[in-house]
mmCIF file of C-alpha atoms in Angstrom:
data_model
loop_
_atom_site.group_PDB
_atom_site.id
_atom_site.type_symbol
_atom_site.label_atom_id
_atom_site.label_comp_id
_atom_site.label_asym_id
_atom_site.label_seq_id
_atom_site.Cartn_x
_atom_site.Cartn_y
_atom_site.Cartn_z
ATOM 1 C CA MET A 1 -0.212 0.062 0.093
ATOM 2 C CA ASP A 2 1.276 3.886 -1.237
ATOM 3 C CA TYR A 3 1.773 4.972 2.304
ATOM 4 C CA PHE A 4 2.828 8.917 3.592
ATOM 5 C CA ASP A 5 5.146 9.334 7.094
ATOM 6 C CA PRO A 6 4.087 12.677 7.951
ATOM 7 C CA HIS A 7 7.194 13.007 10.458
ATOM 8 C CA ILE A 8 10.318 11.244 9.521
ATOM 9 C CA HIS A 9 13.602 12.963 11.089
ATOM 10 C CA MET A 10 15.409 11.589 7.256
ATOM 11 C CA VAL A 11 18.652 13.915 8.139
ATOM 12 C CA SER A 12 19.273 10.918 10.986
ATOM 13 C CA ARG A 13 18.283 8.081 8.500
ATOM 14 C CA THR A 14 20.725 6.423 6.354
ATOM 15 C CA THR A 15 20.276 6.671 1.904
ATOM 16 C CA ASP A 16 19.768 3.085 2.413
ATOM 17 C CA ASP A 17 16.380 3.734 4.975
ATOM 18 C CA TYR A 18 15.303 5.472 1.809
ATOM 19 C CA ALA A 19 15.670 2.544 -0.393
ATOM 20 C CA THR A 20 13.759 -0.335 2.405
ATOM 21 C CA LEU A 21 10.554 2.999 2.718
ATOM 22 C CA ALA A 22 10.750 3.586 -0.763
ATOM 23 C CA ARG A 23 10.297 -0.559 -1.262
ATOM 24 C CA MET A 24 7.572 -0.927 1.092
ATOM 25 C CA GLY A 25 5.644 1.456 -0.008
ATOM 26 C CA CYS A 26 6.354 5.484 0.577
ATOM 27 C CA VAL A 27 5.449 7.449 -1.288
ATOM 28 C CA GLY A 28 6.000 10.751 0.454
ATOM 29 C CA MET A 29 6.564 12.413 4.009
ATOM 30 C CA SER A 30 7.282 14.875 5.577
ATOM 31 C CA GLU A 31 11.044 16.296 7.832
ATOM 32 C CA PRO A 32 9.635 18.449 10.749
ATOM 33 C CA ALA A 33 12.794 20.720 11.806
ATOM 34 C CA PHE A 34 14.201 19.392 15.851
ATOM 35 C CA TRP A 35 16.887 19.131 17.737
ATOM 36 C CA ALA A 36 20.206 17.760 16.375
ATOM 37 C CA GLY A 37 20.914 15.975 19.941
ATOM 38 C CA PHE A 38 23.189 18.641 21.205
ATOM 39 C CA ASP A 39 22.411 22.609 21.156
ATOM 40 C CA ARG A 40 23.819 24.815 18.863
ATOM 41 C CA GLY A 41 25.992 27.197 18.752
ATOM 42 C CA SER A 42 24.438 29.756 16.590
ATOM 43 C CA ALA A 43 21.336 30.897 13.916
ATOM 44 C CA GLU A 44 24.190 29.986 11.759
ATOM 45 C CA SER A 45 24.223 26.704 11.491
ATOM 46 C CA PHE A 46 20.368 26.660 11.360
ATOM 47 C CA ARG A 47 20.458 27.777 8.899
ATOM 48 C CA ASP A 48 22.764 25.218 6.874
ATOM 49 C CA TYR A 49 20.046 22.646 8.543
ATOM 50 C CA PHE A 50 17.487 24.839 6.847
ATOM 51 C CA ARG A 51 19.556 24.016 3.550
ATOM 52 C CA GLN A 52 19.879 20.000 4.250
ATOM 53 C CA LEU A 53 15.906 20.174 5.031
ATOM 54 C CA THR A 54 14.766 22.353 1.856
ATOM 55 C CA GLU A 55 18.063 20.437 -0.286
ATOM 56 C CA PHE A 56 19.704 17.803 0.057
ATOM 57 C CA GLU A 57 17.315 15.384 1.403
ATOM 58 C CA ARG A 58 14.925 16.701 -0.967
ATOM 59 C CA SER A 59 16.897 15.091 -3.303
ATOM 60 C CA ARG A 60 17.946 12.417 -1.866
ATOM 61 C CA ALA A 61 14.884 10.924 -0.890
ATOM 62 C CA ALA A 62 13.920 11.921 -5.020
ATOM 63 C CA ALA A 63 15.787 9.612 -6.286
ATOM 64 C CA TYR A 64 13.548 6.707 -4.342
ATOM 65 C CA GLY A 65 10.664 7.741 -5.268
ATOM 66 C CA ILE A 66 9.696 9.953 -2.958
ATOM 67 C CA ALA A 67 8.193 13.296 -2.261
ATOM 68 C CA HIS A 68 10.206 15.326 0.944
ATOM 69 C CA TYR A 69 9.030 17.723 2.598
ATOM 70 C CA THR A 70 9.704 19.953 5.281
ATOM 71 C CA TRP A 71 9.545 22.337 8.393
ATOM 72 C CA LEU A 72 10.868 24.912 10.062
ATOM 73 C CA CYS A 73 11.860 26.162 13.688
ATOM 74 C CA ILE A 74 13.627 26.263 16.438
ATOM 75 C CA ASN A 75 12.827 22.792 18.956
ATOM 76 C CA ALA A 76 11.376 23.490 21.643
ATOM 77 C CA LYS A 77 14.453 21.553 23.475
ATOM 78 C CA GLU A 78 15.885 24.709 22.475
ATOM 79 C CA ALA A 79 13.879 27.014 23.105
ATOM 80 C CA GLU A 80 15.932 27.582 26.578
ATOM 81 C CA ASN A 81 18.260 30.246 24.143
ATOM 82 C CA VAL A 82 15.520 33.057 23.670
ATOM 83 C CA SER A 83 17.751 34.726 21.831
ATOM 84 C CA LEU A 84 19.384 32.171 19.446
ATOM 85 C CA SER A 85 15.080 31.087 18.718
ATOM 86 C CA ARG A 86 14.900 34.817 18.194
ATOM 87 C CA GLU A 87 17.598 34.891 15.229
ATOM 88 C CA VAL A 88 16.431 30.954 13.930
ATOM 89 C CA ILE A 89 12.361 32.767 13.318
ATOM 90 C CA ALA A 90 13.763 36.162 12.252
ATOM 91 C CA MET A 91 15.411 33.883 9.273
ATOM 92 C CA ILE A 92 12.788 31.303 8.601
ATOM 93 C CA PRO A 93 10.466 33.506 5.857
ATOM 94 C CA GLU A 94 14.159 33.199 4.015
ATOM 95 C CA PHE A 95 13.625 30.176 3.413
ATOM 96 C CA LEU A 96 9.522 29.974 3.776
ATOM 97 C CA ASP A 97 8.906 29.983 -0.322
ATOM 98 C CA ARG A 98 10.438 26.721 -1.089
ATOM 99 C CA PRO A 99 8.615 23.621 -3.172
ATOM 100 C CA ASN A 100 8.747 21.064 0.085
ATOM 101 C CA VAL A 101 8.515 23.699 2.831
ATOM 102 C CA LEU A 102 4.649 22.494 4.443
ATOM 103 C CA GLY A 103 5.023 25.645 7.339
ATOM 104 C CA ILE A 104 6.291 26.120 10.908
ATOM 105 C CA GLY A 105 6.734 22.893 12.718
ATOM 106 C CA GLU A 106 8.146 20.745 14.887
ATOM 107 C CA ILE A 107 7.058 23.792 17.691
ATOM 108 C CA GLY A 108 5.362 23.069 21.315
ATOM 109 C CA LEU A 109 7.323 22.318 24.464
ATOM 110 C CA ASN A 110 9.612 20.247 26.039
ATOM 111 C CA LYS A 111 9.124 20.845 30.393
ATOM 112 C CA ASN A 112 6.233 23.163 29.736
ATOM 113 C CA THR A 113 9.115 26.494 30.780
ATOM 114 C CA LYS A 114 8.419 30.383 30.435
ATOM 115 C CA ASN A 115 10.618 30.373 27.801
ATOM 116 C CA GLU A 116 9.189 27.726 25.359
ATOM 117 C CA SER A 117 5.703 29.090 25.863
ATOM 118 C CA ILE A 118 7.267 32.621 24.851
ATOM 119 C CA VAL A 119 9.511 30.521 21.951
ATOM 120 C CA PHE A 120 6.693 28.842 20.934
ATOM 121 C CA LEU A 121 3.645 31.900 20.905
ATOM 122 C CA GLU A 122 6.651 33.517 18.811
ATOM 123 C CA HIS A 123 6.839 30.893 16.386
ATOM 124 C CA LEU A 124 2.963 31.447 16.111
ATOM 125 C CA GLU A 125 2.824 35.703 15.861
ATOM 126 C CA LEU A 126 5.301 33.824 12.693
ATOM 127 C CA ALA A 127 3.275 31.210 11.312
ATOM 128 C CA ALA A 128 0.418 34.080 11.917
ATOM 129 C CA LYS A 129 2.037 36.557 9.461
ATOM 130 C CA PHE A 130 2.654 33.905 6.947
ATOM 131 C CA ASP A 131 0.145 32.106 7.074
ATOM 132 C CA GLU A 132 2.007 28.719 7.484
ATOM 133 C CA LEU A 133 0.319 25.671 8.493
ATOM 134 C CA ILE A 134 1.551 24.985 12.411
ATOM 135 C CA LEU A 135 2.784 21.032 13.028
ATOM 136 C CA ILE A 136 2.902 20.827 16.462
ATOM 137 C CA HIS A 137 5.365 18.657 19.277
ATOM 138 C CA THR A 138 3.676 17.636 22.540
ATOM 139 C CA PRO A 139 6.824 17.441 25.839
ATOM 140 C CA HIS A 140 7.490 13.445 26.671
ATOM 141 C CA LEU A 141 6.431 11.294 28.909
ATOM 142 C CA HIS A 142 5.143 13.463 32.655
ATOM 143 C CA ASP A 143 4.838 16.445 31.296
ATOM 144 C CA LYS A 144 3.174 15.344 28.007
ATOM 145 C CA TYR A 145 -0.912 15.608 29.686
ATOM 146 C CA PRO A 146 -0.418 19.944 30.960
ATOM 147 C CA GLY A 147 1.897 20.684 28.022
ATOM 148 C CA THR A 148 -0.542 19.762 25.555
ATOM 149 C CA ARG A 149 -3.685 21.437 27.500
ATOM 150 C CA MET A 150 -0.600 24.443 27.594
ATOM 151 C CA ILE A 151 -0.164 23.996 23.946
ATOM 152 C CA LEU A 152 -3.895 23.725 23.099
ATOM 153 C CA ASP A 153 -4.879 26.728 25.247
ATOM 154 C CA MET A 154 -1.293 29.527 23.489
ATOM 155 C CA LEU A 155 -3.144 27.970 20.033
ATOM 156 C CA GLN A 156 -6.584 28.428 20.724
ATOM 157 C CA GLY A 157 -5.207 31.937 22.317
ATOM 158 C CA ASP A 158 -4.888 32.908 18.657
ATOM 159 C CA SER A 159 -8.687 33.349 16.544
ATOM 160 C CA ARG A 160 -5.618 34.530 13.585
ATOM 161 C CA LEU A 161 -5.242 30.242 14.074
ATOM 162 C CA GLN A 162 -7.322 27.358 12.713
ATOM 163 C CA PRO A 163 -7.930 24.997 14.306
ATOM 164 C CA GLN A 164 -7.971 22.567 11.246
ATOM 165 C CA ARG A 165 -4.514 23.811 9.805
ATOM 166 C CA VAL A 166 -2.796 23.209 12.974
ATOM 167 C CA LEU A 167 -2.034 19.038 13.425
ATOM 168 C CA VAL A 168 -1.030 18.912 16.931
ATOM 169 C CA ASP A 169 1.343 15.243 16.755
ATOM 170 C CA HIS A 170 2.914 12.658 19.664
ATOM 171 C CA VAL A 171 -0.873 11.950 20.539
ATOM 172 C CA GLU A 172 -1.552 9.127 23.287
ATOM 173 C CA GLU A 173 -4.498 7.699 25.152
ATOM 174 C CA HIS A 174 -5.495 11.033 27.576
ATOM 175 C CA THR A 175 -4.552 13.322 24.639
ATOM 176 C CA ILE A 176 -5.833 12.463 22.020
ATOM 177 C CA GLY A 177 -9.714 12.668 22.787
ATOM 178 C CA GLU A 178 -9.726 16.635 23.856
ATOM 179 C CA VAL A 179 -7.039 17.093 20.728
ATOM 180 C CA LEU A 180 -9.477 16.284 18.345
ATOM 181 C CA ASP A 181 -12.481 17.748 19.715
ATOM 182 C CA ARG A 182 -11.172 20.903 19.944
ATOM 183 C CA GLY A 183 -10.829 20.377 15.986
ATOM 184 C CA PHE A 184 -7.032 19.841 15.291
ATOM 185 C CA TRP A 185 -5.542 16.710 13.099
ATOM 186 C CA ALA A 186 -4.150 14.678 14.907
ATOM 187 C CA GLY A 187 -0.730 12.373 14.642
ATOM 188 C CA MET A 188 0.103 9.720 16.364
ATOM 189 C CA THR A 189 4.102 8.833 16.519
ATOM 190 C CA LEU A 190 4.651 4.751 16.903
ATOM 191 C CA TYR A 191 8.226 4.689 19.003
ATOM 192 C CA PRO A 192 9.149 1.147 20.179
ATOM 193 C CA VAL A 193 9.694 2.415 24.112
ATOM 194 C CA SER A 194 7.912 5.774 24.830
ATOM 195 C CA LYS A 195 5.322 7.184 22.869
ATOM 196 C CA CYS A 196 2.815 3.944 21.069
ATOM 197 C CA THR A 197 3.120 0.769 19.946
ATOM 198 C CA PRO A 198 0.979 0.067 16.554
ATOM 199 C CA ALA A 199 -1.534 -1.930 18.389
ATOM 200 C CA ARG A 200 -2.172 1.276 20.554
ATOM 201 C CA ALA A 201 -2.515 3.888 17.291
ATOM 202 C CA ALA A 202 -5.107 0.843 15.797
ATOM 203 C CA ASP A 203 -6.541 1.009 19.177
ATOM 204 C CA MET A 204 -6.938 4.511 18.693
ATOM 205 C CA VAL A 205 -8.245 4.391 15.348
ATOM 206 C CA GLU A 206 -11.229 2.346 16.304
ATOM 207 C CA GLN A 207 -12.466 4.449 19.376
ATOM 208 C CA PHE A 208 -11.923 7.597 17.341
ATOM 209 C CA GLY A 209 -12.590 6.671 14.079
ATOM 210 C CA THR A 210 -10.258 7.446 10.977
ATOM 211 C CA GLU A 211 -11.289 11.508 10.683
ATOM 212 C CA ARG A 212 -7.794 13.893 11.681
ATOM 213 C CA LEU A 213 -6.015 10.964 12.422
ATOM 214 C CA CYS A 214 -2.643 10.182 11.160
ATOM 215 C CA VAL A 215 -0.555 7.593 12.167
ATOM 216 C CA ASN A 216 4.245 8.701 11.990
ATOM 217 C CA SER A 217 7.243 7.226 12.632
ATOM 218 C CA ALA A 218 8.772 9.593 13.516
ATOM 219 C CA GLY A 219 12.010 7.940 13.110
ATOM 220 C CA ASP A 220 15.244 9.484 14.218
ATOM 221 C CA TRP A 221 19.404 9.093 15.275
ATOM 222 C CA GLY A 222 17.330 7.586 18.924
ATOM 223 C CA PRO A 223 15.569 4.400 19.098
ATOM 224 C CA SER A 224 12.685 4.425 16.609
ATOM 225 C CA GLN A 225 12.076 2.364 13.959
ATOM 226 C CA PRO A 226 11.229 3.939 9.925
ATOM 227 C CA THR A 227 9.299 1.772 9.246
ATOM 228 C CA ALA A 228 6.654 1.588 11.943
ATOM 229 C CA VAL A 229 4.030 3.052 9.723
ATOM 230 C CA PRO A 230 3.950 0.141 6.896
ATOM 231 C CA ASN A 231 3.456 -2.189 10.811
ATOM 232 C CA PHE A 232 0.802 -0.336 11.722
ATOM 233 C CA ILE A 233 -0.894 -1.176 8.328
ATOM 234 C CA PHE A 234 -0.177 -4.481 9.029
ATOM 235 C CA GLU A 235 -1.374 -4.561 12.622
ATOM 236 C CA MET A 236 -4.587 -2.903 11.138
ATOM 237 C CA ARG A 237 -4.543 -5.922 8.351
ATOM 238 C CA ARG A 238 -4.310 -8.480 10.830
ATOM 239 C CA ARG A 239 -7.202 -7.446 13.113
ATOM 240 C CA GLY A 240 -9.501 -7.448 9.497
ATOM 241 C CA HIS A 241 -9.614 -3.290 8.667
ATOM 242 C CA SER A 242 -10.976 -2.446 5.094
ATOM 243 C CA GLU A 243 -7.913 -1.224 3.055
ATOM 244 C CA ALA A 244 -10.551 2.057 2.417
ATOM 245 C CA THR A 245 -9.733 2.887 6.327
ATOM 246 C CA ILE A 246 -6.158 1.620 6.991
ATOM 247 C CA ARG A 247 -5.192 4.095 2.894
ATOM 248 C CA ARG A 248 -7.652 7.048 5.109
ATOM 249 C CA VAL A 249 -5.000 6.924 7.952
ATOM 250 C CA VAL A 250 -1.814 6.616 6.223
ATOM 251 C CA TYR A 251 -2.228 8.163 3.207
ATOM 252 C CA ASP A 252 -5.601 10.241 2.568
ATOM 253 C CA ASN A 253 -5.119 11.901 5.425
ATOM 254 C CA PRO A 254 -1.757 13.257 5.191
ATOM 255 C CA LEU A 255 -2.312 14.505 1.709
ATOM 256 C CA ALA A 256 -5.873 16.321 2.826
ATOM 257 C CA PHE A 257 -3.624 17.967 5.820
ATOM 258 C CA PHE A 258 -0.362 18.743 3.520
ATOM 259 C CA SER A 259 -3.203 19.771 0.615
ATOM 260 C CA GLN A 260 -4.079 23.086 2.437
ATOM 261 C CA CYS A 261 -0.244 24.367 2.180
ATOM 262 C CA ARG A 262 -0.410 26.823 -1.090
ATOM 263 C CA ARG A 263 3.335 25.368 -1.769
ATOM 264 C CA PHE A 264 2.340 21.711 -1.926
ATOM 265 C CA HIS A 265 2.156 19.014 -5.493
ATOM 266 C CA PHE A 266 2.294 15.462 -5.642
ATOM 267 C CA GLN A 267 2.279 13.585 -8.040
ATOM 268 C CA PRO A 268 0.295 10.164 -6.726
ATOM 269 C CA ARG A 269 2.161 7.089 -8.642
ATOM 270 C CA ALA A 270 -0.452 6.421 -11.934
ATOM 271 C CA MET B 1 -13.262 -9.642 15.666
ATOM 272 C CA SER B 2 -14.754 -11.378 18.455
ATOM 273 C CA ALA B 3 -13.634 -11.031 21.982
ATOM 274 C CA GLN B 4 -13.012 -14.556 21.900
ATOM 275 C CA GLU B 5 -10.435 -13.884 19.245
ATOM 276 C CA VAL B 6 -8.962 -10.789 21.019
ATOM 277 C CA LEU B 7 -7.655 -12.912 24.133
ATOM 278 C CA ASP B 8 -6.305 -15.881 22.194
ATOM 279 C CA ARG B 9 -4.599 -13.388 20.202
ATOM 280 C CA GLU B 10 -3.348 -11.761 23.023
ATOM 281 C CA PHE B 11 -3.176 -14.365 25.267
ATOM 282 C CA LEU B 12 0.623 -14.945 24.977
ATOM 283 C CA GLU B 13 1.380 -11.440 24.676
ATOM 284 C CA ILE B 14 -0.088 -10.660 28.187
ATOM 285 C CA ARG B 15 1.740 -13.208 29.666
ATOM 286 C CA ALA B 16 4.747 -11.896 28.834
ATOM 287 C CA ARG B 17 4.307 -8.935 29.528
ATOM 288 C CA ILE B 18 3.568 -9.893 33.476
ATOM 289 C CA LEU B 19 6.437 -11.927 33.966
ATOM 290 C CA LYS B 20 8.135 -9.164 32.328
ATOM 291 C CA ILE B 21 6.706 -7.246 34.926
ATOM 292 C CA ALA B 22 6.862 -9.534 37.661
ATOM 293 C CA ALA B 23 11.031 -10.525 37.141
ATOM 294 C CA SER B 24 11.187 -6.835 36.993
ATOM 295 C CA LEU B 25 9.650 -6.197 40.587
ATOM 296 C CA ASP B 26 11.398 -8.906 41.631
ATOM 297 C CA ARG B 27 14.543 -8.042 40.620
ATOM 298 C CA ILE B 28 14.509 -4.356 42.367
ATOM 299 C CA GLU B 29 13.324 -6.809 45.755
ATOM 300 C CA ARG B 30 16.515 -8.302 45.542
ATOM 301 C CA SER B 31 18.421 -5.880 45.142
ATOM 302 C CA ASP B 32 20.634 -4.215 47.302
ATOM 303 C CA SER B 33 20.027 -0.621 49.590
ATOM 304 C CA PRO B 34 19.343 2.179 49.429
ATOM 305 C CA PRO B 35 16.164 0.918 48.275
ATOM 306 C CA ALA B 36 13.679 2.298 45.882
ATOM 307 C CA ASP B 37 12.301 5.032 45.882
ATOM 308 C CA PRO B 38 9.018 4.693 47.513
ATOM 309 C CA ALA B 39 7.224 7.025 44.864
ATOM 310 C CA ARG B 40 7.719 5.826 42.295
ATOM 311 C CA MET B 41 7.257 1.900 43.599
ATOM 312 C CA ALA B 42 3.350 3.451 45.202
ATOM 313 C CA LEU B 43 3.241 4.570 41.504
ATOM 314 C CA ILE B 44 3.824 0.844 40.008
ATOM 315 C CA ARG B 45 0.988 -0.203 42.636
ATOM 316 C CA GLU B 46 -1.419 2.163 41.933
ATOM 317 C CA GLY B 47 -1.095 1.272 38.192
ATOM 318 C CA LEU B 48 -1.291 -2.828 38.722
ATOM 319 C CA GLU B 49 -3.877 -1.695 40.407
ATOM 320 C CA LEU B 50 -5.400 0.468 37.942
ATOM 321 C CA LEU B 51 -5.702 -2.789 35.442
ATOM 322 C CA LEU B 52 -7.569 -5.000 37.553
ATOM 323 C CA LYS B 53 -10.458 -2.341 37.829
ATOM 324 C CA ASP B 54 -13.383 -3.258 36.078
ATOM 325 C CA SER B 55 -14.207 -0.030 33.933
ATOM 326 C CA PRO B 56 -12.941 0.838 29.845
ATOM 327 C CA GLY B 57 -10.183 3.302 29.685
ATOM 328 C CA ARG B 58 -7.148 1.654 31.233
ATOM 329 C CA ALA B 59 -4.627 2.471 29.152
ATOM 330 C CA LYS B 60 -5.905 6.521 29.317
ATOM 331 C CA ASN B 61 -6.478 5.868 33.195
ATOM 332 C CA VAL B 62 -2.688 4.275 34.049
ATOM 333 C CA GLN B 63 -1.627 7.439 31.045
ATOM 334 C CA LEU B 64 -2.539 10.015 33.455
ATOM 335 C CA LEU B 65 -1.263 8.349 36.329
ATOM 336 C CA PHE B 66 2.012 8.738 35.341
ATOM 337 C CA SER B 67 1.751 12.191 34.444
ATOM 338 C CA LEU B 68 1.877 15.536 35.943
ATOM 339 C CA PRO B 69 -1.595 17.636 36.612
ATOM 340 C CA TYR B 70 -2.851 20.495 34.929
ATOM 341 C CA SER B 71 -4.177 24.317 35.110
ATOM 342 C CA PRO B 72 -6.275 26.248 33.709
ATOM 343 C CA ASP B 73 -4.216 28.880 35.566
ATOM 344 C CA TRP B 74 -0.462 28.126 34.020
ATOM 345 C CA PRO B 75 -0.183 31.348 31.876
ATOM 346 C CA ALA B 76 -0.410 33.716 34.925
ATOM 347 C CA ALA B 77 1.263 31.382 37.420
ATOM 348 C CA LEU B 78 3.848 31.706 34.716
ATOM 349 C CA GLY B 79 3.905 35.420 33.871
ATOM 350 C CA VAL B 80 3.146 34.352 30.216
ATOM 351 C CA PRO B 81 0.469 36.506 28.495
ATOM 352 C CA VAL B 82 -2.325 33.881 26.258
ATOM 353 C CA GLY B 83 -4.763 34.731 24.512
ATOM 354 C CA LYS B 84 -6.574 38.060 22.810
ATOM 355 C CA LYS B 85 -4.946 38.111 19.967
ATOM 356 C CA GLY B 86 -6.239 38.125 16.611
#
């Protein structure tokens, strides 16, 4: 089955991973800007990173027939450095007209601090000013529940932002309901230990339906499986779900969300 | 799928997970002092008790048990100006 992985960090993966994903049916992916595993020292590091996301990864994916899209931001972990964050946010408009840029992301909170909240709000200001889609990172483990609620409060505090143009990622059982109820898109991240498993993601599809719901691997430099979306497809098939239901979650939904971006262009396989 | 079909599919996996938890608890118990953090051990005990409750939403309830609380007053507490934009 053709599928999209709407959240995967390919800068951390090998070219062999592109080949494997292509063989498993991946036809498109979106790569949010995120933390490199260490705090970067200057805004110029981000300029190079944004070039990598908008130029190099796009061509690396294309060699395997995969359409590569991306999101730009400074991530929540580095947002503690407010002055660096402001320099990066000021630079982002230089890249917003690149053809594979979908919007601002993944922005959000990490430890739910004041500085993270301030930088998050400044990213929202940027998204509103340039009418960009938004991809949200929600915190990990015990910070996820309050952090997700704080993020939703900030999003809904700005009437310029439309919920249907925001995808809130890394939802789990205790956050998915509120995200969908408030009209946002929701993404379930399939990780080996933290976040969500393919079986629990299938449980949430059964409980909440397929509307505005996506799954992703968030494959990165940590313990993660870039092939997690095919694992979800396999789990759904084992439970007897129709191909149309599965396709809606792994293909139709990401396409529908991305299609709201004025730059988005995708040619489906004939 | 019927409940019996789901149970047939999941039984060995559930058994394996219970064994894994049992072995982890044994490992903690036979380890040297200082003893394990009582607050975290109490959370684990509470989580296990949640599984035995005859009600739906066990996964959500376990998630909430291991979560920090949310306060709607957080903007004032952090001094962050939220709302009234646009």
